[in-house]
Amino acid sequence: MTVRVRFAPSPTGYLHVGGLRTAIFNFLFARHHGGVFILRIEDTDTERSTQAAVDQILDSLRWMNIAWDEGPYFQSQRMPLYRAHLDRLLESGHAYRCYCPAEELEKKRKAAESEKRQYKYDGTCRHLDPKADPAGRPFVIRFRMPEKYPDHFDDLVLGRIPIDEERLDDWILARSDGMPVYNFCVVVDDADMRISHVIRGNDHVANTPRQILLYQAFGYSAPQFAHIPLIHGPDGSKLSKRREAEYRKLGMSVSVQEYARMGYLPHALFNYMTRVGWSAGDQELFSLAEFIQKFDLDGVGKASGIMNPEKLKWVNAQYLKAEDDHALAQKLVPLLAEKGIGTTADDRLAKIAECLKPRSNTLVELAEKATIFFIAPTAYDEKAVRKFWNREARAWLEHLVEVLPELPLADEAAMEERFKGFAEKFSAGNMGKIAQPLRLALTGSTASPSIFTVMNILGKDECRARIRRAIEELGKLG
Ligand code: GLU
């Protein structure tokens, strides 16, 4: 059997991280089994679906490098197929037209509610002669519940799921405006696209019995179902768009698009999200090839996955470290431009990326740290000034300015040797005592990469200007 799976988002908003994880699981499952991954846009809800949402979903999937093999198919373009299938069920008697006025049904529903019983359609139109259609009257199309149907289905993740008869009635397949409902279209499409496995969020478990009954009515064999647990927020409660402001502060979001803005790398997010709800031993980091090799549904857990932004940052930091410096430079250019820093992705920017990437969790952090190479400090960290600025520091920096022209900035090992000599002279051999005031002068703080790297990237002229300015500003103090 060829594995054919699909990701079927409804374009009513941006791509949600839960949706992303469903997309990833389908994509990896298809790749692992040498199958086909299909993208289907479920846009039959014309009031809530928008082109902007379609574009965002496709952009997010492309950004994540999740490539589909077929589609995107749009349900809105497949109406003739649904109509033909509705006719088929009407003809075979698995469906019938129901003319009950909406107000009447509403009354019956309310009555059931007040009596605290589950509302079910009472079958008023069930036995109408299909040939005696009262022309011109609005109708919905209902499914005719069969007498016999399975009492459970076997879910590849959740196990045996009972089919709860209490909840099933002659449900509506198409509304009075002729629009077929989700549960109907999804079955017609999954059958038409020869889907072998339906891998989706477990919020769809309750829909599955109706879908199974439809397969049975059409005489199609049903695909296998795998319902994956939903993703919860760091506090264990369901992810909610309303709590977005809180999530952003923690470094996460409900929206996939935001992760790009927050400076995460797509392959890091891919790695992290796959691990929310799937595991292969204790391994945290996987190459795509490893994921494809190892991913299968038996590694998917039954418990809800919890988003842990600290872990996500850690994963991202690992990927940043492994990223090529020139590729990082390319990514930094637009982020620096946003700060008013115009630069190209040249060797200098690659060097900046190289020295900052081990010290950053995200691209945004890296860009923030990189500004110091483009904009001289205008203020100096007060605590560091109190600790490291004094008469000796000033004498040392004045000396440094003098000898700067003959220092071998590009040769860090030689620089280290020279600095040992300076330390002997100015701080009884204590390297920290000469490095810290210099860091302060060059960057405004004492948290920076190796001082030799900083000097080399800044170059002699810029070093001289920054040291002089610091002596002038801080000289008043000591
Ligand atoms: N369109 C549905 C959703 O976005 C998915 C349906 C399915 O996977 O069967 O939730």
Coordinates of C-alpha atoms and ligand atoms in Angstrom, one line a residue:
M1 CA 0.0 0.0 0.0
T2 CA 1.3 3.5 -0.9
V3 CA 1.2 5.9 2.0
R4 CA -0.7 9.0 1.1
V5 CA -1.3 11.6 3.8
R6 CA -2.6 15.1 3.8
F7 CA -2.4 18.3 5.8
A8 CA -5.8 20.0 5.6
P9 CA -5.8 23.4 7.2
S10 CA -8.8 25.7 7.3
P11 CA -7.7 29.2 6.1
T12 CA -9.5 31.1 8.8
G13 CA -6.3 32.5 10.4
Y14 CA -2.6 32.2 10.5
L15 CA -0.8 28.8 10.7
H16 CA -1.0 27.8 14.4
V17 CA 1.9 25.9 16.0
G18 CA -0.5 23.0 16.6
G19 CA -1.3 23.0 12.9
L20 CA 2.4 23.2 12.1
R21 CA 3.1 20.1 14.2
T22 CA 0.3 18.2 12.4
A23 CA 1.9 19.3 9.1
I24 CA 5.3 18.1 10.3
F25 CA 4.0 14.7 11.4
N26 CA 2.3 14.1 8.1
F27 CA 5.3 15.3 6.1
L28 CA 7.7 13.0 8.1
F29 CA 5.4 10.1 8.0
A30 CA 5.1 10.4 4.2
R31 CA 8.9 10.7 3.8
H32 CA 9.6 7.9 6.2
H33 CA 7.4 5.5 4.2
G34 CA 8.3 6.8 0.8
G35 CA 4.8 8.1 0.4
V36 CA 3.0 11.2 -0.8
F37 CA 2.3 14.3 1.2
I38 CA -0.7 16.3 0.0
L39 CA -1.8 19.9 0.9
R40 CA -5.5 20.6 0.9
I41 CA -7.0 23.9 1.9
E42 CA -10.4 23.4 3.5
D43 CA -12.1 26.7 2.6
T44 CA -15.7 25.7 2.4
D45 CA -16.6 28.1 5.2
T46 CA -16.7 31.1 2.9
E47 CA -17.5 33.6 5.6
R48 CA -14.4 32.8 7.7
S49 CA -11.9 31.8 5.0
T50 CA -9.7 34.4 3.5
Q51 CA -7.0 34.6 0.8
A52 CA -4.7 36.4 3.3
A53 CA -4.9 33.3 5.6
V54 CA -4.2 31.0 2.6
D55 CA -1.1 33.0 1.7
Q56 CA 0.1 33.1 5.3
I57 CA -0.3 29.3 5.7
L58 CA 1.6 28.6 2.4
D59 CA 4.3 31.1 3.4
S60 CA 4.8 29.6 6.8
L61 CA 5.0 26.1 5.3
R62 CA 7.5 27.3 2.8
W63 CA 9.6 29.1 5.4
M64 CA 9.6 25.8 7.4
N65 CA 10.8 23.9 4.2
I66 CA 7.8 21.6 4.5
A67 CA 7.3 20.7 0.8
W68 CA 4.1 19.1 -0.4
D69 CA 4.0 16.7 -3.3
E70 CA 0.5 17.4 -4.4
G71 CA -1.8 20.4 -4.2
P72 CA -2.7 22.7 -2.8
Y73 CA -6.2 21.5 -3.6
F74 CA -9.0 23.9 -2.6
Q75 CA -12.2 22.5 -1.4
S76 CA -14.1 25.5 -2.8
Q77 CA -13.1 24.4 -6.3
R78 CA -14.4 20.9 -5.8
M79 CA -18.1 21.5 -5.4
P80 CA -19.2 19.4 -8.4
L81 CA -17.5 16.4 -6.8
Y82 CA -19.3 16.9 -3.5
R83 CA -22.7 17.4 -5.3
A84 CA -22.2 14.2 -7.3
H85 CA -21.5 12.4 -4.0
L86 CA -24.5 13.9 -2.3
D87 CA -26.7 12.7 -5.3
R88 CA -25.1 9.3 -4.9
L89 CA -26.2 9.0 -1.3
L90 CA -29.7 10.4 -2.0
E91 CA -30.1 7.8 -4.8
S92 CA -28.8 4.9 -2.7
G93 CA -31.1 6.0 0.2
H94 CA -28.2 6.7 2.6
A95 CA -29.3 10.3 2.6
Y96 CA -32.6 12.1 2.4
R97 CA -34.0 15.6 2.1
C98 CA -35.3 17.2 5.3
Y99 CA -37.8 20.0 5.1
C100 CA -38.2 20.7 8.8
P101 CA -38.2 24.4 9.3
A102 CA -35.2 25.7 11.3
E103 CA -37.4 27.3 14.0
E104 CA -39.2 24.1 14.6
L105 CA -35.9 22.2 15.1
E106 CA -34.7 25.0 17.3
K107 CA -37.7 24.5 19.5
K108 CA -37.1 20.8 19.8
R109 CA -33.5 21.4 20.6
K110 CA -34.4 23.9 23.4
A111 CA -36.9 21.4 24.8
A112 CA -34.3 18.7 24.9
E113 CA -31.9 21.1 26.6
S114 CA -34.4 22.0 29.3
E115 CA -35.1 18.4 30.0
K116 CA -31.4 17.8 30.1
R117 CA -31.4 15.1 27.4
Q118 CA -29.1 14.9 24.4
Y119 CA -30.9 16.5 21.4
K120 CA -31.2 14.2 18.4
Y121 CA -33.1 14.8 15.2
D122 CA -36.4 13.0 15.5
G123 CA -36.5 11.7 12.0
T124 CA -39.6 13.6 10.9
C125 CA -38.6 13.6 7.2
R126 CA -36.9 10.2 7.3
H127 CA -39.7 8.4 5.7
L128 CA -40.9 10.9 3.1
D129 CA -41.1 9.5 -0.3
P130 CA -38.0 11.0 -2.1
K131 CA -40.1 11.3 -5.3
A132 CA -42.7 13.4 -3.7
D133 CA -40.4 16.4 -3.1
P134 CA -42.4 19.5 -2.3
A135 CA -40.8 21.7 -5.0
G136 CA -39.5 25.1 -4.0
R137 CA -39.3 24.4 -0.3
P138 CA -35.8 24.7 1.3
F139 CA -34.3 21.6 2.6
V140 CA -31.1 20.2 4.1
I141 CA -29.7 16.8 3.2
R142 CA -29.4 14.4 6.1
F143 CA -27.5 11.2 6.5
R144 CA -29.7 8.2 7.2
M145 CA -28.1 6.4 10.2
P146 CA -27.7 2.8 9.3
E147 CA -28.9 0.1 11.7
K148 CA -25.6 -1.6 11.8
Y149 CA -22.3 0.1 12.3
P150 CA -19.0 -0.7 14.1
D151 CA -19.0 -0.1 17.9
H152 CA -15.4 1.3 17.8
F153 CA -12.5 2.3 15.7
D154 CA -8.8 1.6 16.3
D155 CA -6.7 4.7 16.4
L156 CA -3.0 4.3 15.8
V157 CA -2.2 6.7 18.6
L158 CA -5.1 6.6 21.0
G159 CA -6.0 2.9 20.7
R160 CA -9.6 1.6 20.8
I161 CA -12.1 4.4 20.6
P162 CA -15.8 3.4 21.2
I163 CA -18.4 4.8 18.8
D164 CA -20.9 6.4 21.1
E165 CA -24.3 5.8 19.7
E166 CA -25.8 8.4 22.0
R167 CA -24.2 11.2 20.0
L168 CA -25.2 10.0 16.5
D169 CA -28.4 11.0 14.7
D170 CA -29.4 11.7 11.2
W171 CA -27.0 14.5 10.9
I172 CA -26.8 17.2 8.2
L173 CA -24.6 16.6 5.2
A174 CA -25.5 19.7 3.3
R175 CA -27.1 22.9 4.5
S176 CA -30.1 24.5 2.9
D177 CA -27.9 26.7 0.8
G178 CA -26.5 23.5 -0.7
M179 CA -23.2 23.8 1.1
P180 CA -21.9 20.4 2.2
V181 CA -20.5 20.3 5.7
Y182 CA -16.9 19.6 6.8
N183 CA -17.5 15.9 7.8
F184 CA -18.9 15.2 4.3
C185 CA -16.3 17.0 2.2
V186 CA -13.4 15.6 4.2
V187 CA -14.6 12.0 3.5
V188 CA -15.2 12.6 -0.2
D189 CA -11.7 14.2 -0.5
D190 CA -9.9 11.7 1.5
A191 CA -11.4 8.9 -0.5
D192 CA -10.9 10.7 -3.8
M193 CA -7.2 11.5 -2.9
R194 CA -6.8 7.9 -1.8
I195 CA -5.6 8.9 1.7
S196 CA -4.2 6.0 3.5
H197 CA -3.7 7.6 7.0
V198 CA -5.4 10.5 8.5
I199 CA -3.0 12.1 11.0
R200 CA -4.7 15.1 12.7
G201 CA -5.3 16.8 16.1
N202 CA -7.3 14.9 18.6
D203 CA -9.9 17.6 18.5
H204 CA -11.3 15.7 15.5
V205 CA -11.8 12.4 17.4
A206 CA -15.5 13.2 17.8
N207 CA -15.9 13.6 14.1
T208 CA -14.4 10.3 13.2
P209 CA -17.4 8.0 13.8
R210 CA -19.5 10.1 11.4
Q211 CA -16.8 10.0 8.8
I212 CA -16.4 6.2 9.2
L213 CA -20.2 5.8 8.7
L214 CA -19.9 7.8 5.5
Y215 CA -17.1 5.6 4.1
Q216 CA -19.4 2.7 4.9
A217 CA -22.3 4.3 3.0
F218 CA -20.2 5.0 0.0
G219 CA -18.7 1.5 0.1
Y220 CA -15.2 2.9 0.5
S221 CA -12.7 1.4 2.9
A222 CA -11.8 4.0 5.5
P223 CA -8.2 5.2 6.0
Q224 CA -6.4 4.5 9.2
F225 CA -6.7 7.2 11.8
A226 CA -4.0 8.7 14.1
H227 CA -5.2 11.4 16.4
I228 CA -2.4 13.3 17.9
P229 CA -2.6 15.1 21.3
L230 CA -2.9 18.8 21.3
I231 CA -0.2 21.2 22.3
H232 CA -0.5 23.0 25.6
G233 CA 1.1 26.2 26.9
P234 CA 4.0 26.3 29.5
D235 CA 1.4 26.3 32.3
G236 CA -0.3 23.1 31.0
S237 CA -3.4 24.8 29.8
K238 CA -4.7 24.7 26.2
L239 CA -2.8 27.1 23.9
S240 CA -5.0 30.2 23.4
K241 CA -4.6 33.1 21.0
R242 CA -5.9 35.4 23.7
R243 CA -2.8 34.8 25.8
E244 CA -0.5 35.8 23.0
A245 CA 1.0 38.8 24.8
E246 CA 2.0 36.5 27.7
Y247 CA 3.6 33.9 25.3
R248 CA 5.6 36.6 23.5
K249 CA 7.3 37.6 26.7
L250 CA 8.4 34.0 27.2
G251 CA 9.8 33.8 23.6
M252 CA 7.0 31.8 22.0
S253 CA 3.8 32.4 20.1
V254 CA 0.7 30.6 18.8
S255 CA 1.5 31.8 15.3
V256 CA 4.2 30.2 13.2
Q257 CA 4.9 33.5 11.4
E258 CA 5.9 35.1 14.7
Y259 CA 8.8 32.6 15.2
A260 CA 10.5 34.1 12.2
R261 CA 10.1 37.6 13.6
M262 CA 11.4 36.4 17.0
G263 CA 14.6 35.2 15.4
Y264 CA 14.2 31.4 15.4
L265 CA 15.6 29.4 12.6
P266 CA 13.1 27.3 10.7
H267 CA 15.0 24.0 11.1
A268 CA 15.4 24.7 14.9
L269 CA 11.6 25.2 15.2
F270 CA 11.1 22.1 13.1
N271 CA 13.3 20.1 15.4
Y272 CA 11.6 21.5 18.6
M273 CA 8.0 21.1 17.4
T274 CA 8.6 17.5 16.2
R275 CA 9.8 16.6 19.7
V276 CA 6.6 18.1 21.3
G277 CA 4.6 14.9 21.3
W278 CA 7.1 12.5 19.6
S279 CA 10.3 10.9 20.9
A280 CA 13.0 8.5 20.0
G281 CA 14.8 7.7 23.2
D282 CA 16.4 10.8 24.8
Q283 CA 17.7 12.3 21.6
E284 CA 16.9 16.0 21.3
L285 CA 18.6 17.1 18.1
F286 CA 18.0 15.4 14.8
S287 CA 19.0 16.2 11.2
L288 CA 16.1 16.1 8.8
A289 CA 17.5 12.8 7.4
E290 CA 17.5 11.3 10.9
F291 CA 14.0 12.5 11.5
I292 CA 12.9 10.9 8.3
Q293 CA 14.6 7.7 9.2
K294 CA 13.3 7.5 12.7
F295 CA 9.8 9.1 12.6
D296 CA 6.9 6.8 12.9
L297 CA 3.5 6.9 14.8
D298 CA 4.7 4.5 17.5
G299 CA 6.8 7.3 18.9
V300 CA 3.8 9.7 19.3
G301 CA 2.7 9.9 22.9
K302 CA -0.9 10.0 24.1
A303 CA -0.4 12.9 26.6
S304 CA -0.6 16.5 25.5
G305 CA 2.7 18.1 24.5
I306 CA 3.7 21.1 26.5
M307 CA 5.5 24.1 24.9
N308 CA 8.7 24.9 26.7
P309 CA 10.1 28.2 25.4
E310 CA 13.4 27.7 27.3
K311 CA 14.0 24.4 25.6
L312 CA 13.1 26.0 22.2
K313 CA 15.7 28.7 22.8
W314 CA 18.2 26.1 23.7
V315 CA 17.5 24.1 20.5
N316 CA 17.7 27.3 18.5
A317 CA 21.0 28.2 20.1
Q318 CA 22.4 24.8 19.1
Y319 CA 21.4 25.4 15.5
L320 CA 22.7 28.9 15.5
K321 CA 26.1 27.6 16.5
A322 CA 26.1 25.1 13.7
E323 CA 24.9 27.7 11.1
D324 CA 27.4 28.8 8.4
D325 CA 28.7 32.3 9.2
H326 CA 28.1 33.7 5.7
A327 CA 24.5 32.3 5.7
L328 CA 24.0 34.0 9.1
A329 CA 25.4 37.2 7.8
Q330 CA 22.7 37.1 5.1
K331 CA 20.1 36.7 7.7
L332 CA 21.5 39.5 9.8
V333 CA 21.4 42.1 7.1
P334 CA 17.6 42.8 7.2
L335 CA 17.6 42.7 11.0
L336 CA 20.4 45.3 11.2
A337 CA 18.6 47.4 8.6
E338 CA 15.6 47.6 10.9
K339 CA 18.0 49.2 13.4
G340 CA 19.1 51.7 10.8
I341 CA 22.4 49.9 10.2
G342 CA 23.1 49.5 6.5
T343 CA 25.6 46.7 5.7
T344 CA 26.1 44.0 3.3
A345 CA 26.7 40.3 4.1
D346 CA 30.5 40.7 3.8
D347 CA 33.4 38.9 5.4
R348 CA 33.3 41.3 8.3
L349 CA 29.7 40.6 9.1
A350 CA 30.4 36.9 8.8
K351 CA 33.2 37.3 11.4
I352 CA 30.7 39.2 13.7
A353 CA 28.3 36.3 13.3
E354 CA 31.0 33.8 14.1
C355 CA 32.0 35.5 17.4
L356 CA 28.5 36.2 18.5
K357 CA 26.6 33.0 17.6
P358 CA 27.9 31.0 20.6
R359 CA 26.6 33.8 22.8
S360 CA 23.1 34.1 21.3
N361 CA 19.8 32.1 21.5
T362 CA 18.1 33.8 18.6
L363 CA 18.9 35.8 15.4
V364 CA 17.3 38.8 17.1
E365 CA 19.6 38.5 20.0
L366 CA 22.6 38.1 17.7
A367 CA 21.6 41.3 15.7
E368 CA 21.2 43.2 19.0
K369 CA 24.7 42.2 20.1
A370 CA 26.1 43.0 16.6
T371 CA 25.1 46.6 16.8
I372 CA 28.1 47.4 18.9
F373 CA 30.3 46.7 15.9
F374 CA 28.5 49.4 14.0
I375 CA 27.6 52.0 16.6
A376 CA 30.2 53.2 19.1
P377 CA 29.0 53.2 22.7
T378 CA 27.5 56.4 24.0
A379 CA 27.2 55.2 27.5
Y380 CA 29.2 52.9 29.8
D381 CA 27.9 50.3 32.2
E382 CA 28.0 52.0 35.6
K383 CA 28.8 49.0 37.7
A384 CA 31.7 48.1 35.4
V385 CA 33.0 51.6 35.5
R386 CA 33.0 51.6 39.3
K387 CA 34.8 48.3 39.2
F388 CA 37.3 48.7 36.4
W389 CA 37.9 52.3 35.8
N390 CA 40.8 54.0 37.7
R391 CA 44.1 55.8 37.2
E392 CA 46.0 52.6 36.2
A393 CA 43.3 51.7 33.6
R394 CA 43.5 55.2 32.1
A395 CA 47.4 55.0 31.9
W396 CA 47.1 51.6 30.2
L397 CA 44.6 52.8 27.6
E398 CA 46.7 55.9 26.9
H399 CA 49.6 53.6 26.3
L400 CA 47.5 51.3 24.1
V401 CA 46.5 54.2 21.9
E402 CA 50.2 55.0 21.4
V403 CA 51.3 51.5 20.5
L404 CA 48.1 50.6 18.5
P405 CA 49.7 51.3 15.1
E406 CA 52.2 48.5 15.5
L407 CA 49.9 45.9 17.0
P408 CA 49.2 42.8 14.9
L409 CA 45.4 42.9 15.2
A410 CA 44.7 40.1 12.7
D411 CA 46.9 37.6 14.6
E412 CA 45.1 36.8 17.8
A413 CA 47.9 34.5 19.1
A414 CA 50.5 37.3 18.7
M415 CA 48.1 39.8 20.3
E416 CA 47.8 37.6 23.3
E417 CA 51.5 37.5 23.7
R418 CA 51.7 41.3 23.4
F419 CA 48.9 41.6 26.0
K420 CA 50.8 39.4 28.4
G421 CA 53.5 42.0 28.2
F422 CA 51.0 44.8 28.8
A423 CA 49.6 43.0 31.8
E424 CA 53.1 42.7 33.3
K425 CA 53.6 46.4 33.0
F426 CA 50.2 47.7 34.0
S427 CA 48.5 45.2 36.3
A428 CA 51.1 42.9 37.8
G429 CA 50.3 40.3 35.2
N430 CA 46.5 40.3 35.8
M431 CA 45.0 40.0 32.3
G432 CA 41.5 40.8 33.5
K433 CA 42.5 44.1 34.8
I434 CA 43.6 45.3 31.4
A435 CA 41.0 43.5 29.4
Q436 CA 38.0 44.8 31.2
P437 CA 38.6 48.5 31.0
L438 CA 39.4 48.0 27.3
R439 CA 36.1 46.1 26.8
L440 CA 34.4 48.9 28.5
A441 CA 36.0 51.5 26.3
L442 CA 35.3 49.6 23.1
T443 CA 31.8 48.2 23.8
G444 CA 30.4 50.1 26.7
S445 CA 30.2 47.0 28.8
T446 CA 32.3 44.1 30.0
A447 CA 30.2 41.4 28.3
S448 CA 31.7 40.9 24.9
P449 CA 33.4 38.2 22.9
S450 CA 37.2 37.9 23.1
I451 CA 38.7 41.3 23.2
F452 CA 41.2 40.4 20.5
T453 CA 38.3 39.4 18.2
V454 CA 36.5 42.7 19.0
M455 CA 39.7 44.7 18.2
N456 CA 40.3 42.8 15.0
I457 CA 36.7 43.4 13.7
L458 CA 36.7 47.0 14.7
G459 CA 40.1 47.8 13.2
K460 CA 42.7 50.2 14.4
D461 CA 41.0 53.5 13.6
E462 CA 37.8 52.6 15.3
C463 CA 39.6 51.2 18.3
R464 CA 41.6 54.4 18.7
A465 CA 38.5 56.6 18.4
R466 CA 36.6 54.6 20.9
I467 CA 39.4 54.4 23.4
R468 CA 40.0 58.1 23.2
R469 CA 36.4 58.9 23.7
A470 CA 36.2 56.6 26.7
I471 CA 39.3 58.3 28.2
E472 CA 37.6 61.7 27.7
E473 CA 34.3 60.6 29.1
L474 CA 35.5 58.5 32.0
G475 CA 38.8 60.4 32.5
K476 CA 36.9 62.8 34.7
L477 CA 36.4 59.9 37.1
G478 CA 40.0 58.8 37.5
Ligands
GLU1 N1 -9.7 21.5 8.3 C1 -9.6 20.8 9.6 C2 -8.9 21.8 10.5 O1 -8.2 22.7 10.1 C3 -8.7 19.6 9.5 C4 -9.5 18.4 9.1 C5 -8.8 17.1 9.1 O2 -7.6 17.0 9.2 O3 -9.5 16.1 8.9 O4 -9.0 21.5 11.7

